Amino acid sequence: MSVAGTSVIERVETFPVAPRWLFVRIETSDGIVGWGEASLEGYADVVKAAVDQFSGYLVGTDPSTIEDHWQVLTKGQFYRFGAVLASAVAGVDQALWDILGKRLGVPVHELLGGAVRQSIRAYGWVGGDDPSEVAEEISAQLDVGLTAVKMNASGKMSRSGSLAELNMVVARVASAREVLGDDRDVAVDCHGRFALATARRLAPLLEPLHPFFIEEPVVPENSHVIGHMVDATTIPIALGERLYSRQEFLPVLQAGVAVVQPDLSHAGGISEVRRIAALAEVFDASIAPHCPLGPLALAACLQVGFATPNHLIQEQSIGIHYNDGAEVLDYMLDPEPFAFVDGHFPLLTGPGLGITIDESAVRAAAKLWDGWQNPIWRHTDGAVAEW
């Protein structure tokens, strides 16, 4: 429905781009353009279809009524949420916040109540299948100024977790700790590859190495058992990249999870993640948004982080090895807002999300889109393994 005498949404466009991202562009009748990121790895084309369907409602409406749009997009139809719809809503939500900030000439964090910090600590992801490779990759991250890293606990993991498998995990984390020393941090991501019993067996072995946190020790559909993991270790337990709403985060917070990791491009965007952060604060938990994604997702994370008291640290994928075909900074006209200073992102001061997208690069990349799927792993007996 158009709004008389005010700017209205005139156009909604979507751009699937390498390596595995989906950008959303919303233009208003007075020429303001807002950008968001609806990346859902492996399902970009499916989310694109959802955003395209949303555009039938959005075109002609007031872009400033962000909360009302969020309510309509999440509750206006009988079937709701899930990864695809929540990601589509997230991209639209980010773009609307970007428009509002640009209209008022302020960064989004000022619209969320103002900055509670002047910088945000960042961490990078490191691979490596053996301890020596881990050490080399961590050294490269330290060279660019980071003070924290995250690593996979393992590759493919058997359900029972053999002694050799567990020893390899410990050796890799020990190698990381040796390089990092006592004043820098390593987080350990289990990626949902572990059965609960195996994860409970592993955690006490890692305690002397003081991981920053253990992430996603079990798959999200088994979140009802996460309390048993919390009770098995003094290491903080983190999860949430595959949870999409306050309602899904509530039981894991009640179970004692210390760090929640909603993804700004999966969990309903800036609007919902702000509410998830407030919920986490009630349980004395921190928020560390998941973001191995593109520049718009990262900017949205930082805008929330600057205005959120219980924000812990920010994941980012600048220079990460699996950004095949494009890099985070490739879609930005000016990479300076993402320049690390002593392992931190400085306060974003530009209007809206605080970055400027290279629209010509995005449009060119979308014409070359060829899709992305994660590999299918199998155990030695042929059964499907967690990736």
Coordinates of C-alpha atoms in Angstrom, one line a residue:
M1 CA 0.0 0.0 0.0
S2 CA 1.5 3.4 -0.9
V3 CA 1.9 6.1 1.6
A4 CA 0.7 9.5 0.5
G5 CA 3.3 12.3 0.7
T6 CA 6.2 10.1 1.8
S7 CA 8.9 8.1 0.2
V8 CA 7.9 4.6 -0.6
I9 CA 9.8 1.4 -1.6
E10 CA 10.0 1.4 -5.4
R11 CA 12.2 -1.6 -6.2
V12 CA 13.5 -4.8 -4.5
E13 CA 16.3 -6.6 -6.2
T14 CA 18.4 -9.7 -5.3
F15 CA 21.9 -10.6 -6.4
P16 CA 23.4 -14.1 -5.8
V17 CA 27.2 -13.6 -6.0
A18 CA 30.3 -15.6 -5.5
P19 CA 31.4 -17.2 -3.3
R20 CA 28.0 -18.1 -1.8
W21 CA 26.2 -14.9 -0.9
L22 CA 22.9 -13.2 -1.6
F23 CA 22.7 -9.4 -1.6
V24 CA 19.4 -7.5 -1.4
R25 CA 19.0 -4.0 -2.8
I26 CA 16.0 -1.9 -1.9
E27 CA 15.5 1.5 -3.7
T28 CA 13.0 4.2 -2.6
S29 CA 11.1 6.6 -4.7
D30 CA 13.4 9.5 -3.6
G31 CA 16.5 7.6 -4.7
I32 CA 17.9 6.2 -1.4
V33 CA 19.3 2.7 -1.8
G34 CA 19.6 0.2 1.1
W35 CA 21.6 -3.0 1.0
G36 CA 21.2 -6.2 3.0
E37 CA 22.5 -9.7 2.9
A38 CA 20.3 -12.7 2.9
S39 CA 23.0 -15.3 2.5
L40 CA 22.1 -18.9 3.4
E41 CA 24.9 -21.0 2.3
G42 CA 23.8 -23.6 -0.3
Y43 CA 20.3 -22.1 -0.6
A44 CA 20.9 -18.7 -2.2
D45 CA 18.5 -19.3 -5.1
V46 CA 15.8 -20.6 -2.7
V47 CA 16.1 -17.5 -0.5
K48 CA 16.1 -15.3 -3.6
A49 CA 12.7 -16.7 -4.5
A50 CA 11.4 -15.8 -1.0
V51 CA 12.7 -12.2 -1.2
D52 CA 11.2 -11.9 -4.6
Q53 CA 7.8 -13.0 -3.2
F54 CA 8.2 -10.5 -0.3
S55 CA 8.7 -7.7 -2.9
G56 CA 5.1 -8.0 -3.9
Y57 CA 4.1 -6.7 -0.5
L58 CA 7.0 -4.3 0.0
V59 CA 6.8 -2.2 -3.1
G60 CA 4.7 0.9 -2.5
T61 CA 5.1 0.8 1.3
D62 CA 6.9 3.2 3.7
P63 CA 10.5 1.9 4.2
S64 CA 10.7 3.5 7.6
T65 CA 8.2 1.2 9.4
I66 CA 10.8 -1.5 9.9
E67 CA 9.1 -3.3 12.8
D68 CA 5.8 -3.4 11.1
H69 CA 7.4 -4.9 8.0
W70 CA 9.2 -7.4 10.1
Q71 CA 5.9 -8.4 11.7
V72 CA 4.2 -8.8 8.4
L73 CA 7.0 -10.8 6.8
T74 CA 7.3 -13.2 9.7
K75 CA 3.7 -13.5 10.7
G76 CA 1.6 -12.4 7.7
Q77 CA 1.5 -16.0 6.3
F78 CA 0.3 -19.1 8.1
Y79 CA 3.6 -21.0 7.7
R80 CA 6.5 -19.1 9.3
F81 CA 10.3 -18.9 9.8
G82 CA 12.7 -21.7 9.3
A83 CA 16.2 -21.1 7.7
V84 CA 15.0 -19.9 4.3
L85 CA 12.3 -17.5 5.4
A86 CA 14.3 -16.1 8.3
S87 CA 17.2 -15.4 5.9
A88 CA 15.0 -13.7 3.4
V89 CA 13.6 -11.5 6.2
A90 CA 17.1 -10.8 7.5
G91 CA 18.2 -9.4 4.1
V92 CA 15.2 -7.2 3.8
D93 CA 15.5 -6.0 7.4
Q94 CA 19.2 -5.0 7.0
A95 CA 18.4 -3.1 3.9
L96 CA 15.6 -1.2 5.6
W97 CA 17.8 -0.2 8.5
D98 CA 20.4 0.9 6.0
I99 CA 17.8 3.1 4.3
L100 CA 16.7 4.7 7.6
G101 CA 20.3 5.4 8.6
K102 CA 21.1 7.0 5.3
R103 CA 17.9 9.1 5.4
L104 CA 18.8 10.4 8.8
G105 CA 22.6 10.6 8.1
V106 CA 23.6 8.4 11.1
P107 CA 24.9 4.8 11.5
V108 CA 22.5 2.2 12.5
H109 CA 24.0 1.8 16.0
E110 CA 22.9 5.3 16.8
L111 CA 19.3 4.3 15.9
L112 CA 19.7 1.3 18.3
G113 CA 20.5 3.5 21.2
G114 CA 24.1 4.6 20.5
A115 CA 27.5 3.0 20.9
V116 CA 28.4 1.3 24.1
R117 CA 32.0 0.7 22.9
Q118 CA 34.4 2.2 20.5
S119 CA 35.8 -0.9 18.9
I120 CA 34.9 -4.6 18.5
R121 CA 37.3 -7.5 18.9
A122 CA 37.5 -9.8 15.9
Y123 CA 38.5 -13.4 15.3
G124 CA 39.4 -15.3 12.2
W125 CA 39.0 -18.9 11.2
V126 CA 42.0 -21.2 10.7
G127 CA 42.0 -24.7 9.0
G128 CA 44.8 -27.2 9.0
D129 CA 44.6 -31.0 9.2
D130 CA 47.6 -31.5 11.4
P131 CA 49.2 -29.5 14.3
S132 CA 52.0 -28.0 12.1
E133 CA 49.5 -26.6 9.6
V134 CA 47.4 -25.1 12.4
A135 CA 50.4 -23.3 13.7
E136 CA 51.2 -21.9 10.3
E137 CA 47.7 -20.6 9.7
I138 CA 47.4 -19.1 13.1
S139 CA 50.7 -17.2 12.6
A140 CA 49.2 -15.8 9.4
Q141 CA 46.2 -14.5 11.3
L142 CA 48.4 -12.9 14.0
D143 CA 50.4 -11.2 11.2
V144 CA 47.2 -9.2 10.3
G145 CA 46.8 -8.1 13.9
L146 CA 44.1 -10.5 15.2
T147 CA 44.3 -11.7 18.8
A148 CA 41.8 -14.6 18.6
V149 CA 41.1 -17.4 16.2
K150 CA 38.6 -20.2 15.8
M151 CA 39.4 -23.7 14.5
N152 CA 37.5 -26.8 13.7
A153 CA 37.9 -29.5 16.3
S154 CA 38.1 -32.1 13.7
G155 CA 37.3 -33.2 10.2
K156 CA 34.9 -36.1 9.8
M157 CA 34.2 -37.5 13.3
S158 CA 32.9 -41.0 14.1
R159 CA 30.0 -41.4 16.4
S160 CA 32.0 -43.1 19.1
G161 CA 35.1 -40.8 18.9
S162 CA 38.1 -43.2 19.0
L163 CA 41.1 -42.5 21.2
A164 CA 43.1 -41.6 18.1
E165 CA 40.5 -39.1 16.9
L166 CA 40.3 -37.4 20.4
N167 CA 44.0 -37.3 20.7
M168 CA 44.3 -35.6 17.3
V169 CA 41.8 -32.9 18.4
V170 CA 43.8 -32.2 21.6
A171 CA 47.1 -32.1 19.7
R172 CA 45.7 -29.6 17.2
V173 CA 44.3 -27.3 20.0
A174 CA 47.6 -27.7 21.9
S175 CA 49.5 -26.5 18.8
A176 CA 47.2 -23.5 18.6
R177 CA 47.7 -22.7 22.2
E178 CA 51.5 -22.9 21.8
V179 CA 51.5 -20.3 19.1
L180 CA 48.9 -18.0 20.8
G181 CA 50.4 -18.0 24.2
D182 CA 48.4 -17.1 27.3
D183 CA 47.1 -13.7 26.3
R184 CA 45.4 -14.6 23.0
D185 CA 42.4 -16.9 22.4
V186 CA 41.4 -20.0 20.5
A187 CA 37.8 -21.1 20.1
V188 CA 37.1 -24.7 19.1
D189 CA 34.2 -25.4 16.6
C190 CA 32.8 -29.0 16.7
H191 CA 30.4 -28.1 13.8
G192 CA 27.8 -30.5 15.1
R193 CA 30.0 -33.4 14.1
F194 CA 30.1 -35.0 17.6
A195 CA 27.7 -37.2 19.4
L196 CA 26.9 -35.9 22.9
A197 CA 28.8 -38.7 24.6
T198 CA 31.9 -38.0 22.5
A199 CA 31.7 -34.3 23.1
R200 CA 31.4 -34.9 26.8
R201 CA 34.5 -37.1 26.7
L202 CA 36.5 -34.5 24.7
A203 CA 35.7 -31.4 26.8
P204 CA 37.6 -32.3 29.9
L205 CA 40.7 -33.2 27.8
L206 CA 40.6 -29.6 26.4
E207 CA 40.2 -27.8 29.7
P208 CA 43.9 -27.5 30.5
L209 CA 44.3 -25.6 27.1
H210 CA 41.6 -23.0 28.1
P211 CA 39.6 -22.7 24.9
F212 CA 37.7 -19.4 24.5
F213 CA 34.6 -21.5 24.0
I214 CA 33.5 -24.9 22.4
E215 CA 31.1 -24.2 19.6
E216 CA 28.1 -26.4 18.5
P217 CA 29.2 -29.7 20.2
V218 CA 26.0 -31.3 19.0
V219 CA 23.7 -30.6 16.0
P220 CA 21.1 -27.9 16.6
E221 CA 18.1 -30.3 16.4
N222 CA 19.5 -31.9 19.5
S223 CA 19.6 -28.7 21.5
H224 CA 17.4 -30.3 24.1
V225 CA 20.5 -32.2 25.4
I226 CA 22.9 -29.2 25.4
G227 CA 22.4 -28.9 29.2
H228 CA 24.3 -32.2 29.6
M229 CA 27.2 -30.7 27.7
V230 CA 27.2 -27.5 29.8
D231 CA 27.3 -29.7 33.0
A232 CA 30.3 -31.7 31.7
T233 CA 32.8 -28.9 31.5
T234 CA 34.0 -25.6 32.7
I235 CA 34.6 -24.4 29.2
P236 CA 32.0 -22.0 27.9
I237 CA 29.6 -23.6 25.4
A238 CA 28.6 -21.6 22.4
L239 CA 26.0 -22.2 19.7
G240 CA 23.3 -20.6 17.6
E241 CA 24.3 -20.2 13.9
R242 CA 21.5 -22.6 13.0
L243 CA 18.9 -21.2 15.3
Y244 CA 16.6 -18.5 13.9
S245 CA 14.5 -16.8 16.6
R246 CA 14.2 -15.8 20.2
Q247 CA 12.0 -18.8 20.8
E248 CA 14.7 -21.2 19.6
F249 CA 17.4 -19.5 21.8
L250 CA 15.3 -19.5 25.0
P251 CA 15.7 -23.2 25.9
V252 CA 19.5 -23.3 25.2
L253 CA 19.9 -20.2 27.4
Q254 CA 17.9 -21.9 30.1
A255 CA 20.2 -24.9 29.8
G256 CA 23.3 -22.7 30.6
V257 CA 24.9 -21.9 27.2
A258 CA 27.3 -19.1 27.8
V259 CA 27.7 -17.6 24.3
V260 CA 24.9 -17.3 21.7
Q261 CA 25.8 -17.0 18.0
P262 CA 22.9 -15.8 15.9
D263 CA 23.7 -15.0 12.3
L264 CA 22.5 -11.6 11.2
S265 CA 21.7 -13.0 7.7
H266 CA 19.9 -16.1 9.1
A267 CA 18.1 -15.1 12.2
G268 CA 15.7 -12.3 11.1
G269 CA 18.3 -9.6 10.7
I270 CA 19.1 -6.6 12.9
S271 CA 15.7 -6.4 14.5
E272 CA 15.6 -10.0 15.8
V273 CA 19.2 -10.4 16.7
R274 CA 18.9 -7.3 18.9
R275 CA 16.1 -9.1 20.8
I276 CA 18.1 -12.3 21.0
A277 CA 21.0 -10.3 22.6
A278 CA 18.6 -8.8 25.1
L279 CA 17.3 -12.2 26.0
A280 CA 20.8 -13.6 26.4
E281 CA 21.6 -10.7 28.8
V282 CA 18.9 -12.0 31.1
F283 CA 20.8 -15.3 31.4
D284 CA 24.2 -13.6 31.9
A285 CA 25.2 -14.9 28.4
S286 CA 27.2 -13.1 25.7
I287 CA 26.5 -12.7 22.0
A288 CA 29.1 -13.5 19.4
P289 CA 27.4 -13.3 16.0
H290 CA 28.2 -15.9 13.4
C291 CA 29.5 -14.3 10.2
P292 CA 31.7 -16.3 7.7
L293 CA 29.8 -14.3 5.1
G294 CA 30.0 -11.1 3.0
P295 CA 30.5 -7.4 3.8
L296 CA 26.8 -6.5 4.4
A297 CA 26.4 -9.3 6.9
L298 CA 29.6 -8.2 8.7
A299 CA 28.5 -4.5 8.7
A300 CA 25.1 -5.5 10.2
C301 CA 26.8 -7.6 12.9
L302 CA 29.1 -4.7 13.8
Q303 CA 26.2 -2.2 14.0
V304 CA 24.4 -4.5 16.5
G305 CA 27.6 -5.1 18.4
F306 CA 28.4 -1.5 18.9
A307 CA 25.0 -0.9 20.6
T308 CA 24.9 -4.2 22.6
P309 CA 26.4 -4.3 26.1
N310 CA 26.8 -8.1 26.2
H311 CA 28.6 -8.4 22.8
L312 CA 31.7 -10.6 23.2
I313 CA 33.6 -10.9 19.9
Q314 CA 32.9 -10.8 16.1
E315 CA 33.6 -13.6 13.6
Q316 CA 34.7 -12.4 10.2
S317 CA 35.9 -14.0 7.0
I318 CA 38.3 -11.5 5.4
G319 CA 41.0 -13.5 3.7
I320 CA 39.5 -16.9 4.6
H321 CA 40.5 -19.7 2.3
Y322 CA 37.0 -20.9 1.3
N323 CA 36.0 -17.5 -0.1
D324 CA 36.6 -19.0 -3.6
G325 CA 35.9 -16.6 -6.4
A326 CA 35.4 -13.4 -4.4
E327 CA 36.6 -11.8 -1.2
V328 CA 34.7 -9.8 1.4
L329 CA 36.4 -6.5 0.4
D330 CA 35.8 -7.1 -3.4
Y331 CA 32.3 -5.8 -3.2
M332 CA 33.2 -2.6 -1.3
L333 CA 34.2 0.7 -2.8
D334 CA 36.2 1.6 0.3
P335 CA 37.6 -1.2 2.5
E336 CA 38.8 1.2 5.2
P337 CA 35.8 0.6 7.6
F338 CA 37.0 -3.0 8.0
A339 CA 40.6 -2.2 8.7
F340 CA 41.8 -4.0 11.8
V341 CA 43.3 -1.9 14.6
D342 CA 45.0 -4.0 17.3
G343 CA 42.7 -7.0 16.4
H344 CA 39.6 -4.8 16.6
F345 CA 37.2 -3.2 14.2
P346 CA 36.9 0.5 14.9
L347 CA 33.6 2.2 15.4
L348 CA 31.7 2.5 12.1
T349 CA 30.7 6.1 11.6
G350 CA 29.2 6.2 8.1
P351 CA 25.4 6.4 7.6
G352 CA 23.3 3.3 7.5
L353 CA 25.3 0.1 7.7
G354 CA 28.4 2.2 7.4
I355 CA 29.9 0.7 4.2
T356 CA 29.6 1.6 0.5
I357 CA 28.8 -1.3 -1.9
D358 CA 30.3 -1.4 -5.4
E359 CA 27.1 -1.9 -7.2
S360 CA 28.7 -2.4 -10.6
A361 CA 30.8 -5.3 -9.1
V362 CA 27.7 -6.8 -7.6
R363 CA 25.8 -6.7 -10.8
A364 CA 28.7 -8.1 -12.8
A365 CA 29.2 -11.0 -10.3
A366 CA 25.5 -11.9 -10.3
K367 CA 25.7 -12.5 -14.0
L368 CA 28.4 -15.2 -13.4
W369 CA 26.5 -16.9 -10.5
D370 CA 26.8 -20.7 -10.8
G371 CA 25.6 -21.8 -7.4
W372 CA 27.3 -23.3 -4.3
Q373 CA 26.8 -26.5 -2.4
N374 CA 28.8 -27.8 0.6
P375 CA 30.4 -31.3 0.0
I376 CA 28.6 -34.5 1.1
W377 CA 30.7 -36.4 3.5
R378 CA 30.3 -40.1 4.3
H379 CA 31.7 -42.4 6.9
T380 CA 33.7 -45.5 6.0
D381 CA 30.6 -47.6 6.1
G382 CA 28.8 -45.3 3.6
A383 CA 26.6 -43.5 6.1
V384 CA 26.2 -39.7 5.7
A385 CA 28.5 -37.8 8.0
E386 CA 28.0 -34.3 9.4
W387 CA 29.9 -31.7 7.3

